Short mmCIF file of C-alpha atoms in Angstrom, two decimals:
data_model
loop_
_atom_site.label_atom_id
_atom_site.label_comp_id
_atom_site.label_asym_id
_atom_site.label_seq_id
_atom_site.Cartn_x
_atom_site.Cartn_y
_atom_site.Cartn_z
CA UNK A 1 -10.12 -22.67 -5.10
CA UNK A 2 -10.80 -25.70 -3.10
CA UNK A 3 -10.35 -25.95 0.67
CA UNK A 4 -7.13 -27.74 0.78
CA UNK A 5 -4.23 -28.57 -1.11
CA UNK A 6 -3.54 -32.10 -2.15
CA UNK A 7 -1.27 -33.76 0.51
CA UNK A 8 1.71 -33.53 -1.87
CA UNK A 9 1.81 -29.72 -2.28
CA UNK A 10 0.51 -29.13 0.83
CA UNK A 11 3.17 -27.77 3.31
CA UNK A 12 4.72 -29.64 6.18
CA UNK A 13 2.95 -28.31 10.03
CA UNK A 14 -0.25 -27.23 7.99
CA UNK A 15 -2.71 -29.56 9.50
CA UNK A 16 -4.18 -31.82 6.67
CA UNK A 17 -7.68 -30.23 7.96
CA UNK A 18 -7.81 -27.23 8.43
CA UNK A 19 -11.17 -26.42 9.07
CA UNK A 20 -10.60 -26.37 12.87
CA UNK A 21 -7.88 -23.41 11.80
CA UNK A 22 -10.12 -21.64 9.54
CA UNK A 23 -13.09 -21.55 12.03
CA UNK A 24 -10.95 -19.89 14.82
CA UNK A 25 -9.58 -17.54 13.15
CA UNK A 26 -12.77 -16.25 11.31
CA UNK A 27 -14.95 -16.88 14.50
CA UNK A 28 -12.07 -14.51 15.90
CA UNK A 29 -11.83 -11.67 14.22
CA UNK A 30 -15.62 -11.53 13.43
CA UNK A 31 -16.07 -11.27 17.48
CA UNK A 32 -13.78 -7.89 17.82
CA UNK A 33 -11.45 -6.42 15.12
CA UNK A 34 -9.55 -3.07 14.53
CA UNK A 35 -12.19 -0.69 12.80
CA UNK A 36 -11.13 1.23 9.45
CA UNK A 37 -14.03 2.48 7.34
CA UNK A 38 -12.63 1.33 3.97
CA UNK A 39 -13.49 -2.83 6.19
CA UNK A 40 -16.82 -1.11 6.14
CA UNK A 41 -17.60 -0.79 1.92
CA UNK A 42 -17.31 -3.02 -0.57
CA UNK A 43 -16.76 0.00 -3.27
CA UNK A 44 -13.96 -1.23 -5.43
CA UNK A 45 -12.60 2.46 -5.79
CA UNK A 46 -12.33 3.14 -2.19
CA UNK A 47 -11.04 0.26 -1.54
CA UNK A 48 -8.32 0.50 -4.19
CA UNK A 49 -7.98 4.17 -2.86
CA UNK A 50 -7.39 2.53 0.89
CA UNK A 51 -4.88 0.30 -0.43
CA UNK A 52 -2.92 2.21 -2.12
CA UNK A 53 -2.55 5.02 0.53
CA UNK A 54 -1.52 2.43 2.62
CA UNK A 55 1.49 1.25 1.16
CA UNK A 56 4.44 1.64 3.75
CA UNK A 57 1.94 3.84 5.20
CA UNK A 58 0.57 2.56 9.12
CA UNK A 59 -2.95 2.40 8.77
CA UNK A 60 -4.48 5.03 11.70
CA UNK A 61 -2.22 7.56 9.78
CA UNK A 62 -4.25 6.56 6.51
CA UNK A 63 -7.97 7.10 8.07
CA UNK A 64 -8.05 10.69 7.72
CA UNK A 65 -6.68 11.69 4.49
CA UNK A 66 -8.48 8.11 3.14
CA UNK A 67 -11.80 10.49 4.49
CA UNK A 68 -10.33 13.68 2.84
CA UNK A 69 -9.63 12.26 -0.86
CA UNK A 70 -12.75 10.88 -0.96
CA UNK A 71 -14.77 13.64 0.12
CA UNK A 72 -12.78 16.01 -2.63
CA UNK A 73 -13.17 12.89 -5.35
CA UNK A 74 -16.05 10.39 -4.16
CA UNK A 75 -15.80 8.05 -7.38
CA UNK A 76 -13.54 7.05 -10.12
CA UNK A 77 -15.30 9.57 -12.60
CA UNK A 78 -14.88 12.67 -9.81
CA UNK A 79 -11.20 11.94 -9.59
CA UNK A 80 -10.62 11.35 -13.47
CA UNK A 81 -11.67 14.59 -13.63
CA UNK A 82 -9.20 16.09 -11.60
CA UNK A 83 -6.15 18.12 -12.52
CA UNK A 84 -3.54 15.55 -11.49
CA UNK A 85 -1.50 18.12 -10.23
CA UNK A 86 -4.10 18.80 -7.66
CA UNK A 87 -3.97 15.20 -6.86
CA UNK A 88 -0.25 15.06 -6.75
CA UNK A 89 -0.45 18.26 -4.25
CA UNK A 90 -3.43 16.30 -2.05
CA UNK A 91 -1.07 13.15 -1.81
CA UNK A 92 2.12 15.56 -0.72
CA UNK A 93 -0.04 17.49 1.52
CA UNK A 94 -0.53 14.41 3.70
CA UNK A 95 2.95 13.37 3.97
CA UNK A 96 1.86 10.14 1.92
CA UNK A 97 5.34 9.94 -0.04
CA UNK A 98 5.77 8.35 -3.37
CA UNK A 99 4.05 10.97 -5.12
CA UNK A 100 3.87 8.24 -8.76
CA UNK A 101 1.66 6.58 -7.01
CA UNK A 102 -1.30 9.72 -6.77
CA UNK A 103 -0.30 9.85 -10.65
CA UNK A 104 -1.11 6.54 -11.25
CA UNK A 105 -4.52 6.17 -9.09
CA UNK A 106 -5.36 9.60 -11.60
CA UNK A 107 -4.11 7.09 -14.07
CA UNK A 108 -6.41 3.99 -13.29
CA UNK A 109 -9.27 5.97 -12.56
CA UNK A 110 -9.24 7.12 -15.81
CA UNK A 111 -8.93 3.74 -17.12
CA UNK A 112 -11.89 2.59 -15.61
CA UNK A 113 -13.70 5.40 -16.96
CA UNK A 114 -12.80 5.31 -20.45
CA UNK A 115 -11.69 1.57 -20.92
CA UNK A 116 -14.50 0.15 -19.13
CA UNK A 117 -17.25 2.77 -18.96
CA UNK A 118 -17.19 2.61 -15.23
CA UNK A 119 -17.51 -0.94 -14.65
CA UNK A 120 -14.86 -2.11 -12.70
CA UNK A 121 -12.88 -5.37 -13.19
CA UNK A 122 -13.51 -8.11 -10.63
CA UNK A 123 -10.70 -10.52 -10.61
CA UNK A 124 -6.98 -9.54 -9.70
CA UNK A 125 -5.96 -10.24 -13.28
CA UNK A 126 -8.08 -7.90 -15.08
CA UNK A 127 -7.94 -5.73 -12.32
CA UNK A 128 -3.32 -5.68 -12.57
CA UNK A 129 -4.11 -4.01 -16.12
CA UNK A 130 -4.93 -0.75 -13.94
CA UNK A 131 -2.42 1.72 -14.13
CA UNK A 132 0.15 0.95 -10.60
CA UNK A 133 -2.11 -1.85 -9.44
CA UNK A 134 0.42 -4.83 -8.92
CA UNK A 135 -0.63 -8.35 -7.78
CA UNK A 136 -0.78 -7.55 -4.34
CA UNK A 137 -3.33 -4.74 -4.69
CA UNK A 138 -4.58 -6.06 -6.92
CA UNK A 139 -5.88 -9.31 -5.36
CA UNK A 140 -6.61 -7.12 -2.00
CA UNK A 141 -9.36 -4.80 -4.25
CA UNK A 142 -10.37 -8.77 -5.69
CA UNK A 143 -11.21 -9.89 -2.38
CA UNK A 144 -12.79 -6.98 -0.45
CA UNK A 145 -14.89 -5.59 -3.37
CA UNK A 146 -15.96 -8.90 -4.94
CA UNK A 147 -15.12 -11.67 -2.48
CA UNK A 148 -12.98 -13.14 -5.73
CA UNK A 149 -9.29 -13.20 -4.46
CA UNK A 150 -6.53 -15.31 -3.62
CA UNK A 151 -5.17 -16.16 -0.47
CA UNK A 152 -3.03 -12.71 0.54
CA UNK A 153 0.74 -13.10 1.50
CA UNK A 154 2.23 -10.12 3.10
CA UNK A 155 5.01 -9.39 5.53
CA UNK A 156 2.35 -10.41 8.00
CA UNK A 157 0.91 -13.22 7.02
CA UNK A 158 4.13 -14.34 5.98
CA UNK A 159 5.17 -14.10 10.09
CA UNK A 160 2.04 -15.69 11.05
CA UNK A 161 2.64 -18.81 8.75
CA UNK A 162 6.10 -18.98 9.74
CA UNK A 163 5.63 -19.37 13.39
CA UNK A 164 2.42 -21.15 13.54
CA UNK A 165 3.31 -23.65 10.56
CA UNK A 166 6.63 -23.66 10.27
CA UNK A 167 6.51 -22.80 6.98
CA UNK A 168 9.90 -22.90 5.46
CA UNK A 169 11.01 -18.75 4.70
CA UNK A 170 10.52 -19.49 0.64
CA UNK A 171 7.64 -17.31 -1.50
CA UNK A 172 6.56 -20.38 -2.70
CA UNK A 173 5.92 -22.39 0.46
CA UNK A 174 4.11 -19.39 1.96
CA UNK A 175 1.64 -19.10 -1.33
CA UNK A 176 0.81 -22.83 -1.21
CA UNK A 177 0.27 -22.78 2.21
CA UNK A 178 -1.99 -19.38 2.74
CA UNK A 179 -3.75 -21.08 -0.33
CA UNK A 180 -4.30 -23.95 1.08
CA UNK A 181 -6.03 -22.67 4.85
CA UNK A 182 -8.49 -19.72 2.65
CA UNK A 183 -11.77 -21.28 3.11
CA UNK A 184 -12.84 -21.57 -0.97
CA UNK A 185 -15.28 -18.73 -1.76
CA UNK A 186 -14.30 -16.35 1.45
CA UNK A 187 -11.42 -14.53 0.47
CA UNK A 188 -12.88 -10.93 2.08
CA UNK A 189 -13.43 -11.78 5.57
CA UNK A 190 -10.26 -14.64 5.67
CA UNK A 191 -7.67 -12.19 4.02
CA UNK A 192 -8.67 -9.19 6.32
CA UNK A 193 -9.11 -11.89 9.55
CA UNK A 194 -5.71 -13.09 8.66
CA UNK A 195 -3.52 -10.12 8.32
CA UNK A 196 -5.51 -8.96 11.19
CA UNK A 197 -3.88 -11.72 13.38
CA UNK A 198 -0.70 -10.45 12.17
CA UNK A 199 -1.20 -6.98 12.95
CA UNK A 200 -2.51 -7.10 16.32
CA UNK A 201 -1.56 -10.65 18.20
CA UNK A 202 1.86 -12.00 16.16
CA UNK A 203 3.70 -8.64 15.71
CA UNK A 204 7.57 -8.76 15.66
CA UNK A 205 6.94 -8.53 19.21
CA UNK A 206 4.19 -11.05 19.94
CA UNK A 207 1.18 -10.79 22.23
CA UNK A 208 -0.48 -14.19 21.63
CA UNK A 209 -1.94 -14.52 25.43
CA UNK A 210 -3.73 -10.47 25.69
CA UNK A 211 -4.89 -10.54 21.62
CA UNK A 212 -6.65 -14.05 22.78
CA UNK A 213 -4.67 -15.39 19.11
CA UNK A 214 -7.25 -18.31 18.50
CA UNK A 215 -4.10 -20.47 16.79
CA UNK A 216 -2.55 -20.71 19.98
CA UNK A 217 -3.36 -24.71 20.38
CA UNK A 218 -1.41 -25.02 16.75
CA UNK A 219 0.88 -22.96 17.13
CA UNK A 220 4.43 -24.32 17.55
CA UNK A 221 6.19 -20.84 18.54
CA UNK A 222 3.66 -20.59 21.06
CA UNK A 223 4.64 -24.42 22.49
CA UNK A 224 8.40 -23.56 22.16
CA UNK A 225 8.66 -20.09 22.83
CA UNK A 226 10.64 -19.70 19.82
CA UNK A 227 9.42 -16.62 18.19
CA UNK A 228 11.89 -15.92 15.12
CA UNK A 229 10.27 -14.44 12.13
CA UNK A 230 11.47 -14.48 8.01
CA UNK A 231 13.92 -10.91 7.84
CA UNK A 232 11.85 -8.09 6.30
CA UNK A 233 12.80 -5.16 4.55
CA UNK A 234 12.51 -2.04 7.14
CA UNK A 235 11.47 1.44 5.42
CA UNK A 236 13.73 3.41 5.06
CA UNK A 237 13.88 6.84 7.32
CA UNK A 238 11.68 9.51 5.71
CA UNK A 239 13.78 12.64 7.33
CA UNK A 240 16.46 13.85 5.08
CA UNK A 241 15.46 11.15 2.37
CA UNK A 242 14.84 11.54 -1.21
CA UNK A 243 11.42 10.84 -1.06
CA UNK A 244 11.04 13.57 1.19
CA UNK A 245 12.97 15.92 -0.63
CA UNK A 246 11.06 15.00 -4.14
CA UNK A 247 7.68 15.73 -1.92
CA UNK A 248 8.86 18.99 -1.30
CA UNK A 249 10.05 19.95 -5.18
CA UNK A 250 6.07 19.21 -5.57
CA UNK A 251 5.13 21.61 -2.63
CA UNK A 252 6.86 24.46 -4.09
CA UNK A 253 6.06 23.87 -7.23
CA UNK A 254 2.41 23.46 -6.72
CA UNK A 255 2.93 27.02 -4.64
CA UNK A 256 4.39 28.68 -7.99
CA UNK A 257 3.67 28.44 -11.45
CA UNK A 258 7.25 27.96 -12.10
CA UNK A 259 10.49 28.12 -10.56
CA UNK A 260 14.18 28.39 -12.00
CA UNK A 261 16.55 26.00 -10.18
CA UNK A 262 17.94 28.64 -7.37
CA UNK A 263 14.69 29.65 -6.77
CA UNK A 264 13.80 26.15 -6.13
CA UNK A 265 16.42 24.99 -4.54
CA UNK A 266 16.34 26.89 -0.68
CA UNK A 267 12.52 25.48 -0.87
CA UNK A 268 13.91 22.00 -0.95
CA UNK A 269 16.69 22.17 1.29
CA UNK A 270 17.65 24.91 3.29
CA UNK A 271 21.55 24.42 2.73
CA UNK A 272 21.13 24.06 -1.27
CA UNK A 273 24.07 25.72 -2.52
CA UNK A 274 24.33 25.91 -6.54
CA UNK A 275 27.53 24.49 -6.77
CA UNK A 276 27.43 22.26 -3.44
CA UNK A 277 27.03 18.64 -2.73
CA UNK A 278 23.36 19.61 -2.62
CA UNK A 279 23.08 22.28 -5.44
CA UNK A 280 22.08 22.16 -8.97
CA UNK A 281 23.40 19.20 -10.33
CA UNK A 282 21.62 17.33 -7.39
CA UNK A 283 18.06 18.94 -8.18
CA UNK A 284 18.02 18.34 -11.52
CA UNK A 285 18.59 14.65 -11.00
CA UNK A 286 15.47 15.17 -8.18
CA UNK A 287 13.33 17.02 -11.43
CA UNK A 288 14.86 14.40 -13.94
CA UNK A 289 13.15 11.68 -11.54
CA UNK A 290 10.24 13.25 -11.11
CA UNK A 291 9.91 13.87 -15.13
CA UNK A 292 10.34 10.70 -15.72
CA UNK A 293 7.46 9.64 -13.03
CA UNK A 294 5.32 12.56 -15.58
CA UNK A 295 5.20 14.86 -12.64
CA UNK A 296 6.87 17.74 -13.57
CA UNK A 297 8.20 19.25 -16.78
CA UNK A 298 11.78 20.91 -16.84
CA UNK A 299 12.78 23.56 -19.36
CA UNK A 300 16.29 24.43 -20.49
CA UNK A 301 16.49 27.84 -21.89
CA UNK A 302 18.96 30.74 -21.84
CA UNK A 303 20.80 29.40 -19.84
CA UNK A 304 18.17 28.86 -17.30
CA UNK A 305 16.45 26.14 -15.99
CA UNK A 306 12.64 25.96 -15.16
CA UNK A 307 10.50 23.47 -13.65
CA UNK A 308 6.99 23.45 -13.51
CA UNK A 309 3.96 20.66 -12.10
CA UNK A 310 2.44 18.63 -15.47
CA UNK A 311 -0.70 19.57 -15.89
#
């Protein structure tokens, strides 16, 4: 990847130099920047680890169970070894939601391990043939294991580009122009430096003046006060969702060996009624998700049904 794009592709507001840019921002994070130990390793496995717990996850809330997985699995060949239910249960344990993706990290860890006898691929196209590693993640483990990414465009960066550049709100203007200001050859520090920025100085709710944002000079919603950012999808609330309620199917089930539907059912929701709004027809379709994502197994048998954790 070179240093610039040609003038042609290169977006309107990005200066046509942008080494001044680059230098700022790298010169600023490198002087004082948030501290999270998985910054601290270039281990492609605990970074992958990192970056998949973090997924609508805020980070501080990822630091300790980040320290607990890895002290239960410490490599790719510890947690291949695993019983994925156990895994499942660790990832439900600390309120981590989406439980497919603990089965798939079981999933690409394994791959690694059998498909390529531990050595991990180092560019984010060999590494999106891992089990639930899109391009995203997959460029993120590229550049902080082996310094061999892309330019990263999240909701962040995304907001940074948009204010600073004015950067029209299209996928493709935002990709040519985060590809066009990543210094060739330095996509670990630029990627974290950048999505730094957006995390701690151009937030929804800016603080370019106390975060000392070094693209202040460029910036033109710093000159016109004129903060709007691209719309972003907002998570949706945890309490009372279906996440949360498939979390707890694996809690109880992880408890017992197996449970019949009514059994189950009070340990999901405390007003599960079997022939309610939230009764049996609504947990199977929570254990008919879930058995589809290869985390449970449901059994239909005189008259009963049974679900149980796959093992």
């Amino acid at each position: 990847m070179t240093d610039q794009s040609t003038a042609t592709d290169r977006p309107e507001g990005v200066p046509a130099d942008p080494s001044a840019v680059q230098n700022a921002l790298v010169e600023w994070y490198e002087a004082d920047h948030r501290s999270y130990p998985w910054r601290e390793t270039t281990d492609p496995y605990e970074i992958l680890v990192s970056e998949v717990m973090s997924q609508q996850t805020q980070l501080d809330r990822v630091v300790d169970a980040w320290e607990d997985f890895l002290d239960r699995w410490p490599t790719a060949a510890a947690l291949a070894e695993a019983d994925r239910s156990d895994v499942v249960g660790f990832w439900t344990s600390h309120s981590l939601g989406y439980n497919n993706r603990a089965k798939y990290l079981h999933e690409a860890a394994n791959q690694v391990v059998d498909d390529y006898d531990g050595e991990w691929p180092r560019d984010p196209d060999g590494l999106s043939d891992l089990m639930g590693v899109g391009p995203y993640t997959a460029n993120a483990v590229a550049s902080f294991a082996f310094n061999n990414g892309n330019a990263v465009v999240d909701t962040n960066v995304k907001r940074v580009l948009y204010r600073a550049f004015d950067v029209p709100d299209d996928d493709s203007a935002f990709e040519t122009a985060a590809g066009t200001l990543m210094p060739a050859g330095q996509s670990r520090v630029w990627n974290n430096a950048i999505m730094e920025l957006g995390g701690v100085a151009c937030e929804k709710t800016p603080d370019c003046d106390g975060a000392q944002c070094p693209w202040r000079e460029w910036c033109s919603a710093y000159e016109t006060g004129d903060f709007t950012a691209p719309d972003v999808p907002t998570q949706p609330e945890f309490e009372g969702s279906r996440r949360q309620m498939r979390g707890r199917v694996i809690s109880a089930l992880k408890e017992y060996d197996d449970l019949r539907l009514d059994k189950l059912g009070p340990r999901v929701r405390v007003d599960y009624a079997p022939e309610g709004e939230y009764g049996r027809e609504w947990l199977r379709g929570l254990l008919d998700d879930l058995a589809d994502d290869g985390l449970v197994d449901v059994e239909v048998g005189d008259g009963e049904t049974v679900a149980r954790l796959q093992r």
